[in-house]
Coordinates of C-alpha atoms in Angstrom, one line a residue:
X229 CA -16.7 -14.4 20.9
X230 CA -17.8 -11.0 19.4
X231 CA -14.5 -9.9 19.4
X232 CA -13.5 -12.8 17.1
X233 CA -16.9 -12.5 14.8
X234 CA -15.9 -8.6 14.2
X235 CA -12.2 -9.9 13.1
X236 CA -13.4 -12.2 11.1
X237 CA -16.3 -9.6 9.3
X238 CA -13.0 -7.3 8.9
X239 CA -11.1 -9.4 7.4
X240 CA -13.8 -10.2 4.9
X241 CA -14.6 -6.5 4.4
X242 CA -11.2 -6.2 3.5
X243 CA -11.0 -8.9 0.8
X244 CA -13.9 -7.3 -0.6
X245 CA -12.2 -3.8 -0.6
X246 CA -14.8 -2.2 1.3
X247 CA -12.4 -0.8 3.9
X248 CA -14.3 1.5 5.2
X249 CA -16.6 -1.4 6.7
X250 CA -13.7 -3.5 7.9
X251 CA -12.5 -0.3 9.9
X252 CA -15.2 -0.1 11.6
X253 CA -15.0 -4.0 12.6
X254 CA -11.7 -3.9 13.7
X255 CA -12.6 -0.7 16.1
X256 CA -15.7 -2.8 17.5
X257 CA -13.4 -5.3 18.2
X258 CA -10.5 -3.4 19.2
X259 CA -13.1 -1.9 21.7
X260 CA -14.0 -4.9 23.2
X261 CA -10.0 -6.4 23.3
X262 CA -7.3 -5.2 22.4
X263 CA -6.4 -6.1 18.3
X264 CA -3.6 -8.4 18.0
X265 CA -0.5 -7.7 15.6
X266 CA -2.8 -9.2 12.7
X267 CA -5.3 -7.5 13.3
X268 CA -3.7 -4.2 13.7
X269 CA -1.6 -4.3 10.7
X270 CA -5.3 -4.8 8.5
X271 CA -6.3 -2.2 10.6
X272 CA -3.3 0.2 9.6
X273 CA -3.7 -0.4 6.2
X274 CA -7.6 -0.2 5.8
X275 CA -7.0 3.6 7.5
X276 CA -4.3 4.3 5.1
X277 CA -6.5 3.1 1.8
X278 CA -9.0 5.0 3.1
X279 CA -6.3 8.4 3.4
X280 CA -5.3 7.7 0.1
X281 CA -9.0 7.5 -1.2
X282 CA -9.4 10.6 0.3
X283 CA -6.0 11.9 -0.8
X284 CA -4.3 12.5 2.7
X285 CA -1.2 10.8 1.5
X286 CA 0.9 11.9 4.2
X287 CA -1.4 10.5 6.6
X288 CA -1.6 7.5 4.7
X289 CA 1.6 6.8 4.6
X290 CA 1.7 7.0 9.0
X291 CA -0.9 4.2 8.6
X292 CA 1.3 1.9 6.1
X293 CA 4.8 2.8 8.2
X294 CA 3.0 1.5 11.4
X295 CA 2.0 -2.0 9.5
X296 CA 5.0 -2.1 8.1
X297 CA 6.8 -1.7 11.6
X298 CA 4.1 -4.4 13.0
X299 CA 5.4 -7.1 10.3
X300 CA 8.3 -6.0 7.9
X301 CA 9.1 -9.2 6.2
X302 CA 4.6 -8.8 4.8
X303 CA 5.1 -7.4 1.5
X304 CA 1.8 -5.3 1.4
X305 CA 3.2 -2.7 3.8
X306 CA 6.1 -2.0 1.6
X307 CA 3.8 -1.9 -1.6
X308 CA 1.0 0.1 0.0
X309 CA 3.5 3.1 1.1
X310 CA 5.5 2.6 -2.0
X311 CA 1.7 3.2 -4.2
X312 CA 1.3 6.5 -1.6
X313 CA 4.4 7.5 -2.8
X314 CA 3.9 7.0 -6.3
X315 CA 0.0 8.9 -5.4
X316 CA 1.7 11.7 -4.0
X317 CA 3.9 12.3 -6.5
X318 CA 1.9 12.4 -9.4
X319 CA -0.7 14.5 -7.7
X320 CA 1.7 16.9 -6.8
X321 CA 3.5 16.7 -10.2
X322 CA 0.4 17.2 -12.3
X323 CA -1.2 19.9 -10.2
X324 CA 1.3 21.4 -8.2
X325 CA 4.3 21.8 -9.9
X326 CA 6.0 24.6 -8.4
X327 CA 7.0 22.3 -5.9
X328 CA 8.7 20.1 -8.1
X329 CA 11.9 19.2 -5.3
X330 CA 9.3 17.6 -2.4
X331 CA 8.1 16.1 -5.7
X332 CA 11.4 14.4 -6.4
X333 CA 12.0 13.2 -2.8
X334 CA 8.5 11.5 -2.6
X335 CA 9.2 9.6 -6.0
X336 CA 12.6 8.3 -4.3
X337 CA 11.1 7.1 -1.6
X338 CA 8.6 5.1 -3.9
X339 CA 11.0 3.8 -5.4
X340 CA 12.6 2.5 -2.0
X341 CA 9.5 0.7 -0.5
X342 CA 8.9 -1.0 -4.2
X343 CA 12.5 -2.3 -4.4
X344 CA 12.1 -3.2 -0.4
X345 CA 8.7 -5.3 -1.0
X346 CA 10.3 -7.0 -4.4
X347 CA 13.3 -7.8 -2.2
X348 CA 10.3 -9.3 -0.1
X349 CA 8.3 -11.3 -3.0
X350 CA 11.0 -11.4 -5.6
X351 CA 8.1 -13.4 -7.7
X352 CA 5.1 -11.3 -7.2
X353 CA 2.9 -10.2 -10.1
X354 CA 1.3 -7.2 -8.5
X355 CA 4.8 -5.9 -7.4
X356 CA 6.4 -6.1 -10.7
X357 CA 3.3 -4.6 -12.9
X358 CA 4.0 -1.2 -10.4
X359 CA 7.6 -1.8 -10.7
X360 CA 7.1 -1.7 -14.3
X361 CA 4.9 1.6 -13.9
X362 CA 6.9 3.4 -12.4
X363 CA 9.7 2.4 -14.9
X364 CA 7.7 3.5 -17.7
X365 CA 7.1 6.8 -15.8
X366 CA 10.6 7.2 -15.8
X367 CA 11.5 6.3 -19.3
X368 CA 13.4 3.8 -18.6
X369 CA 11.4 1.7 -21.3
X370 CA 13.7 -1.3 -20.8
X371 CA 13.2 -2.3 -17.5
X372 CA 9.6 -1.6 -17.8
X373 CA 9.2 -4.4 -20.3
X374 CA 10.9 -6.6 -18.0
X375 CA 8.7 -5.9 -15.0
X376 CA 5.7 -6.2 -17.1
X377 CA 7.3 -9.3 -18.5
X378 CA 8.1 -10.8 -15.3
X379 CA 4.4 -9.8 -13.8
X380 CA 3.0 -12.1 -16.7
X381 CA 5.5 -14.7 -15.8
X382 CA 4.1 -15.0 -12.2
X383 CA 0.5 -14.7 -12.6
X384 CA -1.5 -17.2 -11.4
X385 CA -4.7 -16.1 -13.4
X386 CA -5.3 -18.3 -16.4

């Protein structure tokens, strides 16, 4: 039964965004049995928040490739690495500069987990609010205004 009671304290942990906490539930009860495909991808994308937070985006990015490989249909996966992406290369565009080609690579890999998780959820909010970010980062004003259109279309906030 502890292994279930530290699964379901991580999964809580996680829905209150203190991932650092559900981590450490999903270890406790990863060392009691071993984590089921669930609860490994939460796991994998706690440790990747928390790489992010800390700004270890290529390690990050190991943690949201190994939930996405658990379940690739789950949107979150695809959103989380597409967010490192987008992370990384505003980071490295804003402070480092002079290395302006890795730059471009990361932002085109962005872009291909975003467009992969709204092939996913075709009518997610969240999804189409960083679509339309990253639009808007590119200039391409148009589309922007349609992702943020469409984000307000599918909200299900009042």
């Amino acid at each position: 039964m502890r292994h279930t009671f530290y699964l379901f304290k991580g999964y809580a942990y996680m829905v209150k965004h203190r991932f650092e906490l559900a981590r450490e539930c999903y270890e406790k009860a990863g060392s009691i049995r071993k984590l089921d495909e669930f609860a490994s991808f939460n796991k994998q994308i706690c440790e990747g928040i928390i790489k992010v937070g800390s700004g270890d985006y290529s390690l990050a990015l190991r943690f949201f490739s190994m939930a996405t490989i658990l379940f690739p249909n789950n949107k979150n996966g695809h959103l989380y690495q597409s967010l490192a992406h987008i992370s990384s290369y505003l980071k490295s565009k804003y402070i480092f500069s002079f290395i302006y080609n890795r730059d471009i690579r990361s932002f085109k890999r962005a872009e291909m987990h975003l467009n992969s998780a709204l092939e996913k959820a075709h009518n997610d909010a969240e999804l189409h609010f960083y679509k339309g970010v990253f639009e808007l980062h590119r200039h391409q004003f148009a589309a922007a205004c349609t992702h943020f259109s469409l984000s307000l279309i599918h909200i299900s906030e009042p």
